[in-house]
Amino acid sequence: MSGSQGNLEMERSRSKKSWEFDDILDMVGGFGRYSFALYAFMCIMSLPIGLQQLVQVFYAATPKYSCVSYSSPSNETCSGCCNNCEKYEFKTGLTSAVTEWNLICDRRHLKAMTQSVYMAGLLLGSVAFSTLSDHFGRKISVFLSILFMAACGTVSAVSDCLSLFSLFRFGAGAATAGCLLVRFVYCMEIIHINNRTAAGMVNNIFVSIGFSTLSLLGYFIRDWRHLMLVVSLPAAPLLLCYWLIPESPRWLIAKDRLDEAHELLMKYAKKNGVTVESTQLKHVIQEFKKEEDRNWKESKKTYGILDMVRTPKLRKRTLICGFNWFVNALVYFGINLNVGNLAGDMYLNFFILCIVEIPGALALWFFFVRFGRRIPYALFMIIGGTAELLVLAVPSDDEYKVIITVLAVIGKSCILATFLGIYIYTVELYPTIIRNTGIGVCSMMARFGSIITPYIVLLADLPNMNKTLPLVIFGVFGLIAGVMALWLPETRYSPMAQTVEQVEAWKEDYKIHCCTRHSSRMENGNIGLMEEKEEDEEETPITKDTPPYGEKYDTVV
């Protein structure tokens, strides 16, 4: 930075009333080379997360089987479950936990149990690692979750009994949740608000790439224990980067470790090729910390978790968002786990279901920026739910089964879009003062949805049940959630509220924004597409008394 630029920063510090963390990032080079390298590590870390997250599709695969030994003499050839069968034989070279421990017929519920305990691990891990990262730092949480994910995945691959296997699947789920949560938080804390939307989308696309890679690995590695090892061990080399990845400077400031934060941010500036005065940077860090402490004391003194349901508008938002999170997880994991019930090759179907996530994410990105949150989100959910329900109109003949697969692919693309979108939408629906609490409660609802998913998929294996029953159930839930989402207000073109009182006082926006072209920058740094204001239009509560944004780092979009 030149001398004139340094003086400009000094002058700005004297005239600016409050500093934001994004201002500090600007001083040290913004999203420069060093920040990009750290972000790239978190993207690479997302690949083994994708491998671990859906490997249960393959270790729980059920090949065709028939009875080879009867308890009483029988001349019948039985394909599937038989009343008097003592021994079954699987007909393909594919091995899985199902073939290892005979998780079929009266033991089929144990297969669903192994998948459900993994989902329960996600629930526990979300709580445990979020607490750990808040108290002990993002860095230690990232690498501990990587260590446990690799260790639990490896041990589950060599477990010799179902109970031990299930225990370590639970541990792998908890560790995977930690990886998912903390690496996303780390990325959001080192990236400027103007790049945060794109960064979040790209990071999640790497998880989808991990899913697609898993389908190829599953195709070439038919032994389930070898596959479990292959998807678990790649996380281990990431541990070697422990000494290269620094702590989040945002967390260091929050924990009043200002000297460490100052030293780290000077390193940011050096590696980004930016010159910044050390005393000026330290002054800005101190001023930002003072402002943050004032905001924190006010929020701690005034608000709590009950404020999510105490007032009418927030109560409505909490109920609708909680149900939508529940449905998103239920349908997303359900379609993946149900891949064995679709017509055609399981590996090709799974690859297609995973690869369509990328265009789904890009479509969401475009429509959210161009048309707002409410209508695109609801339409994606309704279209996905309708696609799943249309399986009822497909004849049961074999030549029509490919249509069911196509409908499942359409539903999967839509549900991936809504799953990403509900994160963004929920952040903007809750006021800053209880935003993290709102995200935490809604995320917990999603985990409950994923826990019951394996048992809904299990319905297709019951005698005399149609294989499309799980898709119909997912479609009903998706359609209801999409219609309910229409009762949420639009947030794209309004400033985000700071307090509960502002949420209740401001007028909610239920317009359909399809032709808005006028770009306007909001106070929180986002680009909004605003309608022209009529000359005789009175000022609305949405634009009146816009709050100061003291916590811009909470904003995802």
PDB file of N, CA and C in Angstrom, residues 132-189:
ATOM      1  N   LEU A 132     -17.383 -27.003  20.456  1.00  0.00           N
ATOM      2  CA  LEU A 132     -15.923 -27.114  20.510  1.00  0.00           C
ATOM      3  C   LEU A 132     -15.253 -25.991  19.733  1.00  0.00           C
ATOM      4  N   SER A 133     -15.792 -25.683  18.549  1.00  0.00           N
ATOM      5  CA  SER A 133     -15.166 -24.638  17.728  1.00  0.00           C
ATOM      6  C   SER A 133     -15.339 -23.260  18.343  1.00  0.00           C
ATOM      7  N   ASP A 134     -16.445 -23.027  19.034  1.00  0.00           N
ATOM      8  CA  ASP A 134     -16.654 -21.738  19.682  1.00  0.00           C
ATOM      9  C   ASP A 134     -15.726 -21.547  20.874  1.00  0.00           C
ATOM     10  N   HIS A 135     -15.436 -22.610  21.603  1.00  0.00           N
ATOM     11  CA  HIS A 135     -14.634 -22.497  22.819  1.00  0.00           C
ATOM     12  C   HIS A 135     -13.133 -22.675  22.580  1.00  0.00           C
ATOM     13  N   PHE A 136     -12.764 -23.565  21.658  1.00  0.00           N
ATOM     14  CA  PHE A 136     -11.344 -23.898  21.490  1.00  0.00           C
ATOM     15  C   PHE A 136     -10.777 -23.525  20.129  1.00  0.00           C
ATOM     16  N   GLY A 137     -11.606 -23.026  19.245  1.00  0.00           N
ATOM     17  CA  GLY A 137     -11.088 -22.540  17.974  1.00  0.00           C
ATOM     18  C   GLY A 137     -11.515 -23.366  16.780  1.00  0.00           C
ATOM     19  N   ARG A 138     -11.504 -22.707  15.611  1.00  0.00           N
ATOM     20  CA  ARG A 138     -11.899 -23.385  14.377  1.00  0.00           C
ATOM     21  C   ARG A 138     -10.846 -24.403  13.937  1.00  0.00           C
ATOM     22  N   LYS A 139      -9.587 -24.056  14.096  1.00  0.00           N
ATOM     23  CA  LYS A 139      -8.513 -24.920  13.600  1.00  0.00           C
ATOM     24  C   LYS A 139      -8.533 -26.274  14.285  1.00  0.00           C
ATOM     25  N   ILE A 140      -8.550 -26.289  15.610  1.00  0.00           N
ATOM     26  CA  ILE A 140      -8.524 -27.555  16.336  1.00  0.00           C
ATOM     27  C   ILE A 140      -9.764 -28.378  16.020  1.00  0.00           C
ATOM     28  N   SER A 141     -10.896 -27.720  15.827  1.00  0.00           N
ATOM     29  CA  SER A 141     -12.141 -28.437  15.515  1.00  0.00           C
ATOM     30  C   SER A 141     -12.083 -29.055  14.123  1.00  0.00           C
ATOM     31  N   VAL A 142     -11.531 -28.310  13.162  1.00  0.00           N
ATOM     32  CA  VAL A 142     -11.406 -28.829  11.801  1.00  0.00           C
ATOM     33  C   VAL A 142     -10.570 -30.100  11.782  1.00  0.00           C
ATOM     34  N   PHE A 143      -9.411 -30.050  12.422  1.00  0.00           N
ATOM     35  CA  PHE A 143      -8.504 -31.191  12.323  1.00  0.00           C
ATOM     36  C   PHE A 143      -8.919 -32.343  13.239  1.00  0.00           C
ATOM     37  N   LEU A 144      -9.567 -32.056  14.355  1.00  0.00           N
ATOM     38  CA  LEU A 144     -10.107 -33.140  15.169  1.00  0.00           C
ATOM     39  C   LEU A 144     -11.210 -33.880  14.429  1.00  0.00           C
ATOM     40  N   SER A 145     -12.070 -33.146  13.749  1.00  0.00           N
ATOM     41  CA  SER A 145     -13.146 -33.792  12.999  1.00  0.00           C
ATOM     42  C   SER A 145     -12.584 -34.619  11.849  1.00  0.00           C
ATOM     43  N   ILE A 146     -11.531 -34.127  11.183  1.00  0.00           N
ATOM     44  CA  ILE A 146     -10.887 -34.908  10.123  1.00  0.00           C
ATOM     45  C   ILE A 146     -10.301 -36.197  10.694  1.00  0.00           C
ATOM     46  N   LEU A 147      -9.610 -36.072  11.848  1.00  0.00           N
ATOM     47  CA  LEU A 147      -9.002 -37.245  12.487  1.00  0.00           C
ATOM     48  C   LEU A 147     -10.052 -38.286  12.844  1.00  0.00           C
ATOM     49  N   PHE A 148     -11.119 -37.861  13.492  1.00  0.00           N
ATOM     50  CA  PHE A 148     -12.159 -38.811  13.909  1.00  0.00           C
ATOM     51  C   PHE A 148     -12.905 -39.387  12.709  1.00  0.00           C
ATOM     52  N   MET A 149     -13.091 -38.595  11.648  1.00  0.00           N
ATOM     53  CA  MET A 149     -13.765 -39.107  10.464  1.00  0.00           C
ATOM     54  C   MET A 149     -12.943 -40.221   9.815  1.00  0.00           C
ATOM     55  N   ALA A 150     -11.635 -39.995   9.696  1.00  0.00           N
ATOM     56  CA  ALA A 150     -10.769 -41.014   9.109  1.00  0.00           C
ATOM     57  C   ALA A 150     -10.678 -42.243  10.008  1.00  0.00           C
ATOM     58  N   ALA A 151     -10.544 -42.018  11.335  1.00  0.00           N
ATOM     59  CA  ALA A 151     -10.381 -43.135  12.264  1.00  0.00           C
ATOM     60  C   ALA A 151     -11.651 -43.973  12.377  1.00  0.00           C
ATOM     61  N   CYS A 152     -12.778 -43.322  12.578  1.00  0.00           N
ATOM     62  CA  CYS A 152     -14.041 -44.060  12.738  1.00  0.00           C
ATOM     63  C   CYS A 152     -14.437 -44.758  11.441  1.00  0.00           C
ATOM     64  N   GLY A 153     -14.200 -44.113  10.310  1.00  0.00           N
ATOM     65  CA  GLY A 153     -14.498 -44.754   9.040  1.00  0.00           C
ATOM     66  C   GLY A 153     -13.647 -45.980   8.810  1.00  0.00           C
ATOM     67  N   THR A 154     -12.352 -45.892   9.189  1.00  0.00           N
ATOM     68  CA  THR A 154     -11.446 -47.028   9.008  1.00  0.00           C
ATOM     69  C   THR A 154     -11.808 -48.182   9.934  1.00  0.00           C
ATOM     70  N   VAL A 155     -12.089 -47.874  11.193  1.00  0.00           N
ATOM     71  CA  VAL A 155     -12.427 -48.932  12.146  1.00  0.00           C
ATOM     72  C   VAL A 155     -13.745 -49.610  11.770  1.00  0.00           C
ATOM     73  N   SER A 156     -14.707 -48.829  11.306  1.00  0.00           N
ATOM     74  CA  SER A 156     -15.979 -49.441  10.892  1.00  0.00           C
ATOM     75  C   SER A 156     -15.775 -50.368   9.700  1.00  0.00           C
ATOM     76  N   ALA A 157     -14.747 -50.105   8.888  1.00  0.00           N
ATOM     77  CA  ALA A 157     -14.477 -50.961   7.726  1.00  0.00           C
ATOM     78  C   ALA A 157     -13.942 -52.331   8.130  1.00  0.00           C
ATOM     79  N   VAL A 158     -13.343 -52.427   9.300  1.00  0.00           N
ATOM     80  CA  VAL A 158     -12.755 -53.705   9.730  1.00  0.00           C
ATOM     81  C   VAL A 158     -13.503 -54.307  10.915  1.00  0.00           C
ATOM     82  N   SER A 159     -14.652 -53.740  11.278  1.00  0.00           N
ATOM     83  CA  SER A 159     -15.420 -54.257  12.410  1.00  0.00           C
ATOM     84  C   SER A 159     -15.938 -55.659  12.096  1.00  0.00           C
ATOM     85  N   ASP A 160     -15.866 -56.540  13.094  1.00  0.00           N
ATOM     86  CA  ASP A 160     -16.265 -57.930  12.874  1.00  0.00           C
ATOM     87  C   ASP A 160     -17.653 -58.262  13.412  1.00  0.00           C
ATOM     88  N   CYS A 161     -18.346 -57.255  13.963  1.00  0.00           N
ATOM     89  CA  CYS A 161     -19.716 -57.493  14.425  1.00  0.00           C
ATOM     90  C   CYS A 161     -20.557 -56.253  14.139  1.00  0.00           C
ATOM     91  N   LEU A 162     -21.853 -56.444  14.015  1.00  0.00           N
ATOM     92  CA  LEU A 162     -22.752 -55.374  13.614  1.00  0.00           C
ATOM     93  C   LEU A 162     -22.815 -54.263  14.652  1.00  0.00           C
ATOM     94  N   SER A 163     -22.784 -54.617  15.935  1.00  0.00           N
ATOM     95  CA  SER A 163     -22.872 -53.598  16.983  1.00  0.00           C
ATOM     96  C   SER A 163     -21.657 -52.680  16.964  1.00  0.00           C
ATOM     97  N   LEU A 164     -20.462 -53.250  16.774  1.00  0.00           N
ATOM     98  CA  LEU A 164     -19.251 -52.427  16.706  1.00  0.00           C
ATOM     99  C   LEU A 164     -19.267 -51.557  15.451  1.00  0.00           C
ATOM    100  N   PHE A 165     -19.716 -52.140  14.354  1.00  0.00           N
ATOM    101  CA  PHE A 165     -19.831 -51.377  13.103  1.00  0.00           C
ATOM    102  C   PHE A 165     -20.762 -50.183  13.283  1.00  0.00           C
ATOM    103  N   SER A 166     -21.902 -50.410  13.916  1.00  0.00           N
ATOM    104  CA  SER A 166     -22.882 -49.333  14.117  1.00  0.00           C
ATOM    105  C   SER A 166     -22.320 -48.250  15.027  1.00  0.00           C
ATOM    106  N   LEU A 167     -21.580 -48.650  16.057  1.00  0.00           N
ATOM    107  CA  LEU A 167     -20.989 -47.684  16.980  1.00  0.00           C
ATOM    108  C   LEU A 167     -20.055 -46.732  16.245  1.00  0.00           C
ATOM    109  N   PHE A 168     -19.201 -47.278  15.388  1.00  0.00           N
ATOM    110  CA  PHE A 168     -18.243 -46.417  14.699  1.00  0.00           C
ATOM    111  C   PHE A 168     -18.868 -45.687  13.518  1.00  0.00           C
ATOM    112  N   ARG A 169     -19.999 -46.179  13.012  1.00  0.00           N
ATOM    113  CA  ARG A 169     -20.732 -45.379  12.036  1.00  0.00           C
ATOM    114  C   ARG A 169     -21.321 -44.143  12.720  1.00  0.00           C
ATOM    115  N   PHE A 170     -21.744 -44.315  13.950  1.00  0.00           N
ATOM    116  CA  PHE A 170     -22.222 -43.167  14.728  1.00  0.00           C
ATOM    117  C   PHE A 170     -21.093 -42.151  14.893  1.00  0.00           C
ATOM    118  N   GLY A 171     -19.896 -42.629  15.242  1.00  0.00           N
ATOM    119  CA  GLY A 171     -18.752 -41.732  15.390  1.00  0.00           C
ATOM    120  C   GLY A 171     -18.378 -41.051  14.089  1.00  0.00           C
ATOM    121  N   ALA A 172     -18.453 -41.799  12.977  1.00  0.00           N
ATOM    122  CA  ALA A 172     -18.146 -41.203  11.675  1.00  0.00           C
ATOM    123  C   ALA A 172     -19.156 -40.115  11.327  1.00  0.00           C
ATOM    124  N   GLY A 173     -20.422 -40.343  11.688  1.00  0.00           N
ATOM    125  CA  GLY A 173     -21.438 -39.322  11.440  1.00  0.00           C
ATOM    126  C   GLY A 173     -21.177 -38.056  12.227  1.00  0.00           C
ATOM    127  N   ALA A 174     -20.810 -38.216  13.509  1.00  0.00           N
ATOM    128  CA  ALA A 174     -20.515 -37.041  14.339  1.00  0.00           C
ATOM    129  C   ALA A 174     -19.332 -36.265  13.777  1.00  0.00           C
ATOM    130  N   ALA A 175     -18.285 -36.991  13.362  1.00  0.00           N
ATOM    131  CA  ALA A 175     -17.096 -36.325  12.819  1.00  0.00           C
ATOM    132  C   ALA A 175     -17.390 -35.641  11.482  1.00  0.00           C
ATOM    133  N   THR A 176     -18.193 -36.291  10.643  1.00  0.00           N
ATOM    134  CA  THR A 176     -18.543 -35.695   9.354  1.00  0.00           C
ATOM    135  C   THR A 176     -19.334 -34.405   9.544  1.00  0.00           C
ATOM    136  N   ALA A 177     -20.245 -34.412  10.532  1.00  0.00           N
ATOM    137  CA  ALA A 177     -20.997 -33.191  10.834  1.00  0.00           C
ATOM    138  C   ALA A 177     -20.049 -32.075  11.264  1.00  0.00           C
ATOM    139  N   GLY A 178     -19.031 -32.420  12.061  1.00  0.00           N
ATOM    140  CA  GLY A 178     -18.046 -31.423  12.467  1.00  0.00           C
ATOM    141  C   GLY A 178     -17.309 -30.845  11.279  1.00  0.00           C
ATOM    142  N   CYS A 179     -16.907 -31.726  10.346  1.00  0.00           N
ATOM    143  CA  CYS A 179     -16.222 -31.249   9.145  1.00  0.00           C
ATOM    144  C   CYS A 179     -17.118 -30.320   8.323  1.00  0.00           C
ATOM    145  N   LEU A 180     -18.362 -30.729   8.129  1.00  0.00           N
ATOM    146  CA  LEU A 180     -19.297 -29.930   7.344  1.00  0.00           C
ATOM    147  C   LEU A 180     -19.501 -28.553   7.958  1.00  0.00           C
ATOM    148  N   LEU A 181     -19.695 -28.534   9.262  1.00  0.00           N
ATOM    149  CA  LEU A 181     -20.029 -27.290   9.952  1.00  0.00           C
ATOM    150  C   LEU A 181     -18.837 -26.347  10.050  1.00  0.00           C
ATOM    151  N   VAL A 182     -17.731 -26.834  10.588  1.00  0.00           N
ATOM    152  CA  VAL A 182     -16.615 -25.955  10.932  1.00  0.00           C
ATOM    153  C   VAL A 182     -15.893 -25.453   9.690  1.00  0.00           C
ATOM    154  N   ARG A 183     -15.738 -26.297   8.666  1.00  0.00           N
ATOM    155  CA  ARG A 183     -15.044 -25.802   7.462  1.00  0.00           C
ATOM    156  C   ARG A 183     -15.871 -24.708   6.789  1.00  0.00           C
ATOM    157  N   PHE A 184     -17.216 -24.796   6.860  1.00  0.00           N
ATOM    158  CA  PHE A 184     -18.056 -23.742   6.280  1.00  0.00           C
ATOM    159  C   PHE A 184     -17.911 -22.449   7.074  1.00  0.00           C
ATOM    160  N   VAL A 185     -17.927 -22.554   8.403  1.00  0.00           N
ATOM    161  CA  VAL A 185     -17.768 -21.366   9.242  1.00  0.00           C
ATOM    162  C   VAL A 185     -16.411 -20.721   8.998  1.00  0.00           C
ATOM    163  N   TYR A 186     -15.369 -21.555   8.908  1.00  0.00           N
ATOM    164  CA  TYR A 186     -14.019 -21.035   8.669  1.00  0.00           C
ATOM    165  C   TYR A 186     -13.980 -20.252   7.360  1.00  0.00           C
ATOM    166  N   CYS A 187     -14.570 -20.807   6.300  1.00  0.00           N
ATOM    167  CA  CYS A 187     -14.580 -20.123   5.005  1.00  0.00           C
ATOM    168  C   CYS A 187     -15.296 -18.778   5.095  1.00  0.00           C
ATOM    169  N   MET A 188     -16.442 -18.759   5.768  1.00  0.00           N
ATOM    170  CA  MET A 188     -17.213 -17.528   5.868  1.00  0.00           C
ATOM    171  C   MET A 188     -16.469 -16.452   6.658  1.00  0.00           C
ATOM    172  N   GLU A 189     -15.600 -16.863   7.575  1.00  0.00           N
ATOM    173  CA  GLU A 189     -14.904 -15.903   8.434  1.00  0.00           C
ATOM    174  C   GLU A 189     -13.648 -15.327   7.799  1.00  0.00           C
TER     175      GLU A 189
END
